[in-house]
Amino acid sequence: MKKNKNYKKIEIIFSGFGGQGILFAGNLFALAGVLAGYHATFLPVYGPEMRGGTCNCTTIISQHEIASPVVKEPDVLVLLNLPSYFKFMPRLKKNGIAILNLDLISEEVLREDASRYSAARFIRIPMNSLSESVGYPQLANMIAVGALWAVLKPFDKKYLEKALKEMLKEGKEHLFTPNVEALNSGIQYLANLSTPLRLSR
């Protein structure tokens, strides 16, 4: 099993508006984990919550078989909008990491919650702005995936690209390059931060 970091298990919740590519992001990270040699699960949420405008999914990658795809206290949250922040932040594991879309989750909200989530580690990224700056405003989800990979580095980045190729078949091949560019933009943004964060293993 080829990995950059020796994680035994990582539980992640992705959440945002329907149409932001949340399920694609969660599925992509799970598939990349499988290609890298991990066990992985991907559990999308369907039903009334999605019809109301917000959707979420859980992704688990593990060195061992996974008994259940359900995540109660995630190690990592990837949150692309404010309703997702309010819904899932209370569930974040102590000392967990929250990767937040700063374009839709304001600094003011984060300051108000600073004492409540003092043990959490926040990574704030202007995902919409970054995706627009690289010319693909609809790919904020890939900015988020790039940032997630840059924080965790549980496997070589090539597995994300292999997973993208697997998921962008049957007439969608032209979307591969834009997705990789957005992915790399998220990675580069984290690389430019003065104090990168890592999840405790």
C-alpha positions as YAML, in Angstrom:
chain: A
units: angstrom
residues:
- id: 1
  name: MET
  ca: [0.00, 0.00, 0.00]
- id: 2
  name: LYS
  ca: [1.59, 3.23, -1.12]
- id: 3
  name: LYS
  ca: [0.76, 6.22, 1.06]
- id: 4
  name: ASN
  ca: [2.40, 9.48, 1.95]
- id: 5
  name: LYS
  ca: [1.26, 9.31, 5.59]
- id: 6
  name: ASN
  ca: [0.60, 6.26, 7.70]
- id: 7
  name: TYR
  ca: [-3.04, 6.89, 8.62]
- id: 8
  name: LYS
  ca: [-4.92, 3.96, 10.09]
- id: 9
  name: LYS
  ca: [-8.31, 5.53, 9.37]
- id: 10
  name: ILE
  ca: [-9.67, 8.91, 8.27]
- id: 11
  name: GLU
  ca: [-13.36, 9.80, 8.47]
- id: 12
  name: ILE
  ca: [-14.50, 12.79, 6.41]
- id: 13
  name: ILE
  ca: [-17.79, 14.61, 5.87]
- id: 14
  name: PHE
  ca: [-18.25, 16.76, 2.76]
- id: 15
  name: SER
  ca: [-21.18, 19.16, 2.70]
- id: 16
  name: GLY
  ca: [-22.48, 22.08, 0.68]
- id: 17
  name: PHE
  ca: [-25.24, 23.19, -1.65]
- id: 18
  name: GLY
  ca: [-26.67, 20.81, -4.21]
- id: 19
  name: GLY
  ca: [-24.88, 21.59, -7.46]
- id: 20
  name: GLN
  ca: [-21.50, 22.30, -5.85]
- id: 21
  name: GLY
  ca: [-20.19, 18.85, -6.70]
- id: 22
  name: ILE
  ca: [-20.13, 17.62, -3.12]
- id: 23
  name: LEU
  ca: [-20.91, 14.00, -3.96]
- id: 24
  name: PHE
  ca: [-18.38, 14.00, -6.79]
- id: 25
  name: ALA
  ca: [-15.70, 15.26, -4.37]
- id: 26
  name: GLY
  ca: [-16.43, 12.63, -1.73]
- id: 27
  name: ASN
  ca: [-16.61, 9.83, -4.28]
- id: 28
  name: LEU
  ca: [-13.36, 10.99, -5.90]
- id: 29
  name: PHE
  ca: [-11.43, 10.95, -2.63]
- id: 30
  name: ALA
  ca: [-12.78, 7.48, -1.78]
- id: 31
  name: LEU
  ca: [-11.87, 6.09, -5.21]
- id: 32
  name: ALA
  ca: [-8.38, 7.60, -4.99]
- id: 33
  name: GLY
  ca: [-7.99, 5.85, -1.65]
- id: 34
  name: VAL
  ca: [-8.99, 2.52, -3.18]
- id: 35
  name: LEU
  ca: [-6.54, 2.99, -6.06]
- id: 36
  name: ALA
  ca: [-3.83, 3.75, -3.49]
- id: 37
  name: GLY
  ca: [-4.53, 0.50, -1.66]
- id: 38
  name: TYR
  ca: [-6.81, 1.62, 1.16]
- id: 39
  name: HIS
  ca: [-10.18, 0.23, 2.07]
- id: 40
  name: ALA
  ca: [-12.71, 2.99, 1.46]
- id: 41
  name: THR
  ca: [-16.41, 3.78, 1.69]
- id: 42
  name: PHE
  ca: [-18.50, 6.55, 0.18]
- id: 43
  name: LEU
  ca: [-21.98, 7.27, 1.53]
- id: 44
  name: PRO
  ca: [-24.06, 9.97, -0.20]
- id: 45
  name: VAL
  ca: [-27.10, 11.52, 1.42]
- id: 46
  name: TYR
  ca: [-30.22, 11.64, -0.72]
- id: 47
  name: GLY
  ca: [-33.78, 12.68, 0.04]
- id: 48
  name: PRO
  ca: [-35.41, 15.77, 1.55]
- id: 49
  name: GLU
  ca: [-32.14, 17.36, 2.63]
- id: 50
  name: MET
  ca: [-30.85, 17.44, -0.93]
- id: 51
  name: ARG
  ca: [-34.14, 18.74, -2.31]
- id: 52
  name: GLY
  ca: [-33.91, 21.53, 0.24]
- id: 53
  name: GLY
  ca: [-30.69, 22.72, -1.34]
- id: 54
  name: THR
  ca: [-27.97, 21.12, 0.80]
- id: 55
  name: CYS
  ca: [-26.32, 17.76, 0.35]
- id: 56
  name: ASN
  ca: [-23.58, 15.86, 2.10]
- id: 57
  name: CYS
  ca: [-21.65, 12.62, 2.00]
- id: 58
  name: THR
  ca: [-19.21, 10.68, 4.10]
- id: 59
  name: THR
  ca: [-15.92, 9.19, 2.96]
- id: 60
  name: ILE
  ca: [-13.79, 6.83, 5.01]
- id: 61
  name: ILE
  ca: [-10.37, 5.52, 4.05]
- id: 62
  name: SER
  ca: [-8.77, 2.89, 6.24]
- id: 63
  name: GLN
  ca: [-5.95, 0.37, 6.34]
- id: 64
  name: HIS
  ca: [-8.47, -2.19, 7.57]
- id: 65
  name: GLU
  ca: [-11.95, -3.28, 6.54]
- id: 66
  name: ILE
  ca: [-14.63, -0.73, 7.41]
- id: 67
  name: ALA
  ca: [-17.55, -2.02, 9.46]
- id: 68
  name: SER
  ca: [-19.91, 0.87, 8.71]
- id: 69
  name: PRO
  ca: [-19.86, 3.85, 6.31]
- id: 70
  name: VAL
  ca: [-21.70, 6.00, 8.86]
- id: 71
  name: VAL
  ca: [-19.61, 8.82, 10.39]
- id: 72
  name: LYS
  ca: [-20.77, 10.34, 13.67]
- id: 73
  name: GLU
  ca: [-17.68, 12.32, 14.72]
- id: 74
  name: PRO
  ca: [-15.54, 13.04, 11.66]
- id: 75
  name: ASP
  ca: [-11.81, 13.67, 11.76]
- id: 76
  name: VAL
  ca: [-12.20, 16.18, 8.94]
- id: 77
  name: LEU
  ca: [-15.01, 18.40, 7.66]
- id: 78
  name: VAL
  ca: [-15.04, 19.88, 4.16]
- id: 79
  name: LEU
  ca: [-17.75, 22.54, 4.25]
- id: 80
  name: LEU
  ca: [-18.64, 24.68, 1.26]
- id: 81
  name: ASN
  ca: [-21.51, 26.75, 2.66]
- id: 82
  name: LEU
  ca: [-22.85, 28.28, 5.87]
- id: 83
  name: PRO
  ca: [-25.77, 25.86, 6.51]
- id: 84
  name: SER
  ca: [-23.26, 23.00, 6.38]
- id: 85
  name: TYR
  ca: [-21.05, 24.78, 8.89]
- id: 86
  name: PHE
  ca: [-23.88, 25.13, 11.39]
- id: 87
  name: LYS
  ca: [-25.02, 21.54, 10.85]
- id: 88
  name: PHE
  ca: [-21.73, 19.68, 11.06]
- id: 89
  name: MET
  ca: [-19.26, 21.72, 13.13]
- id: 90
  name: PRO
  ca: [-20.77, 20.46, 16.41]
- id: 91
  name: ARG
  ca: [-19.98, 16.92, 15.28]
- id: 92
  name: LEU
  ca: [-16.29, 17.47, 14.51]
- id: 93
  name: LYS
  ca: [-13.97, 15.30, 16.57]
- id: 94
  name: LYS
  ca: [-11.89, 17.14, 19.16]
- id: 95
  name: ASN
  ca: [-8.68, 18.36, 17.52]
- id: 96
  name: GLY
  ca: [-10.24, 17.66, 14.13]
- id: 97
  name: ILE
  ca: [-9.78, 19.77, 11.03]
- id: 98
  name: ALA
  ca: [-12.42, 21.91, 9.32]
- id: 99
  name: ILE
  ca: [-11.70, 22.97, 5.74]
- id: 100
  name: LEU
  ca: [-14.03, 25.90, 5.10]
- id: 101
  name: ASN
  ca: [-15.12, 27.91, 2.08]
- id: 102
  name: LEU
  ca: [-14.30, 31.42, 3.18]
- id: 103
  name: ASP
  ca: [-16.40, 32.90, 0.36]
- id: 104
  name: LEU
  ca: [-19.60, 31.51, 1.91]
- id: 105
  name: ILE
  ca: [-18.62, 31.11, 5.58]
- id: 106
  name: SER
  ca: [-17.67, 34.52, 6.91]
- id: 107
  name: GLU
  ca: [-14.80, 35.43, 9.21]
- id: 108
  name: GLU
  ca: [-17.37, 37.04, 11.49]
- id: 109
  name: VAL
  ca: [-19.11, 33.70, 12.08]
- id: 110
  name: LEU
  ca: [-15.78, 32.04, 12.79]
- id: 111
  name: ARG
  ca: [-14.78, 34.74, 15.28]
- id: 112
  name: GLU
  ca: [-18.07, 34.31, 17.12]
- id: 113
  name: ASP
  ca: [-17.45, 30.55, 17.38]
- id: 114
  name: ALA
  ca: [-13.75, 30.79, 18.22]
- id: 115
  name: SER
  ca: [-14.14, 29.80, 21.86]
- id: 116
  name: ARG
  ca: [-16.71, 27.09, 21.13]
- id: 117
  name: TYR
  ca: [-14.41, 25.26, 18.72]
- id: 118
  name: SER
  ca: [-11.08, 26.24, 20.22]
- id: 119
  name: ALA
  ca: [-9.67, 22.71, 19.89]
- id: 120
  name: ALA
  ca: [-10.48, 22.48, 16.19]
- id: 121
  name: ARG
  ca: [-8.06, 23.50, 13.47]
- id: 122
  name: PHE
  ca: [-9.56, 25.69, 10.77]
- id: 123
  name: ILE
  ca: [-8.33, 25.95, 7.22]
- id: 124
  name: ARG
  ca: [-10.09, 28.85, 5.53]
- id: 125
  name: ILE
  ca: [-9.97, 28.96, 1.76]
- id: 126
  name: PRO
  ca: [-11.78, 31.28, -0.69]
- id: 127
  name: MET
  ca: [-12.87, 28.32, -2.80]
- id: 128
  name: ASN
  ca: [-15.22, 30.18, -5.12]
- id: 129
  name: SER
  ca: [-12.71, 32.97, -5.71]
- id: 130
  name: LEU
  ca: [-9.91, 30.52, -6.44]
- id: 131
  name: SER
  ca: [-11.99, 28.50, -8.86]
- id: 132
  name: GLU
  ca: [-12.97, 31.70, -10.66]
- id: 133
  name: SER
  ca: [-9.36, 32.85, -10.79]
- id: 134
  name: VAL
  ca: [-8.33, 29.71, -12.69]
- id: 135
  name: GLY
  ca: [-11.27, 30.12, -15.05]
- id: 136
  name: TYR
  ca: [-13.56, 27.39, -13.73]
- id: 137
  name: PRO
  ca: [-16.08, 28.93, -11.31]
- id: 138
  name: GLN
  ca: [-18.05, 25.68, -11.08]
- id: 139
  name: LEU
  ca: [-15.07, 23.76, -9.67]
- id: 140
  name: ALA
  ca: [-14.88, 25.04, -6.11]
- id: 141
  name: ASN
  ca: [-15.33, 21.41, -5.08]
- id: 142
  name: MET
  ca: [-12.00, 20.53, -6.68]
- id: 143
  name: ILE
  ca: [-10.31, 23.41, -4.88]
- id: 144
  name: ALA
  ca: [-11.62, 21.78, -1.70]
- id: 145
  name: VAL
  ca: [-10.34, 18.33, -2.69]
- id: 146
  name: GLY
  ca: [-6.92, 19.77, -3.46]
- id: 147
  name: ALA
  ca: [-6.81, 21.45, -0.07]
- id: 148
  name: LEU
  ca: [-7.95, 18.25, 1.64]
- id: 149
  name: TRP
  ca: [-5.21, 16.26, -0.04]
- id: 150
  name: ALA
  ca: [-2.61, 18.91, 0.83]
- id: 151
  name: VAL
  ca: [-3.56, 18.73, 4.50]
- id: 152
  name: LEU
  ca: [-3.70, 14.95, 4.80]
- id: 153
  name: LYS
  ca: [-1.49, 13.58, 2.01]
- id: 154
  name: PRO
  ca: [-2.68, 10.03, 2.71]
- id: 155
  name: PHE
  ca: [-1.54, 8.86, -0.76]
- id: 156
  name: ASP
  ca: [0.37, 10.10, -3.79]
- id: 157
  name: LYS
  ca: [-1.44, 12.79, -5.77]
- id: 158
  name: LYS
  ca: [-1.31, 10.63, -8.87]
- id: 159
  name: TYR
  ca: [-4.12, 8.54, -7.40]
- id: 160
  name: LEU
  ca: [-6.43, 11.55, -7.41]
- id: 161
  name: GLU
  ca: [-5.67, 12.06, -11.08]
- id: 162
  name: LYS
  ca: [-6.21, 8.37, -11.81]
- id: 163
  name: ALA
  ca: [-9.54, 8.52, -9.98]
- id: 164
  name: LEU
  ca: [-10.52, 11.61, -12.00]
- id: 165
  name: LYS
  ca: [-9.85, 9.75, -15.24]
- id: 166
  name: GLU
  ca: [-11.99, 6.88, -14.03]
- id: 167
  name: MET
  ca: [-14.87, 9.20, -13.14]
- id: 168
  name: LEU
  ca: [-14.66, 11.40, -16.24]
- id: 169
  name: LYS
  ca: [-15.32, 8.82, -18.93]
- id: 170
  name: GLU
  ca: [-18.02, 8.47, -21.57]
- id: 171
  name: GLY
  ca: [-17.85, 11.89, -23.13]
- id: 172
  name: LYS
  ca: [-16.56, 13.74, -20.08]
- id: 173
  name: GLU
  ca: [-12.87, 13.39, -20.87]
- id: 174
  name: HIS
  ca: [-12.61, 17.07, -21.79]
- id: 175
  name: LEU
  ca: [-13.33, 17.94, -18.15]
- id: 176
  name: PHE
  ca: [-10.19, 16.22, -16.90]
- id: 177
  name: THR
  ca: [-7.75, 19.11, -17.46]
- id: 178
  name: PRO
  ca: [-9.98, 21.79, -15.86]
- id: 179
  name: ASN
  ca: [-10.52, 19.55, -12.82]
- id: 180
  name: VAL
  ca: [-6.79, 18.92, -12.44]
- id: 181
  name: GLU
  ca: [-6.06, 22.64, -12.71]
- id: 182
  name: ALA
  ca: [-8.58, 23.43, -9.97]
- id: 183
  name: LEU
  ca: [-7.23, 20.57, -7.86]
- id: 184
  name: ASN
  ca: [-3.70, 21.94, -8.17]
- id: 185
  name: SER
  ca: [-4.90, 25.44, -7.30]
- id: 186
  name: GLY
  ca: [-6.24, 24.16, -3.98]
- id: 187
  name: ILE
  ca: [-2.98, 22.34, -3.30]
- id: 188
  name: GLN
  ca: [-0.91, 25.41, -4.14]
- id: 189
  name: TYR
  ca: [-3.02, 27.62, -1.89]
- id: 190
  name: LEU
  ca: [-2.23, 25.39, 1.07]
- id: 191
  name: ALA
  ca: [1.43, 25.24, 0.10]
- id: 192
  name: ASN
  ca: [1.57, 29.04, 0.29]
- id: 193
  name: LEU
  ca: [0.27, 29.13, 3.87]
- id: 194
  name: SER
  ca: [3.01, 29.85, 6.40]
- id: 195
  name: THR
  ca: [1.87, 27.15, 8.84]
- id: 196
  name: PRO
  ca: [0.44, 24.05, 7.13]
- id: 197
  name: LEU
  ca: [-1.68, 21.86, 9.38]
- id: 198
  name: ARG
  ca: [-1.61, 18.10, 9.74]
- id: 199
  name: LEU
  ca: [-4.13, 15.75, 11.24]
- id: 200
  name: SER
  ca: [-2.85, 13.85, 14.28]
- id: 201
  name: ARG
  ca: [-2.33, 10.21, 13.41]
...
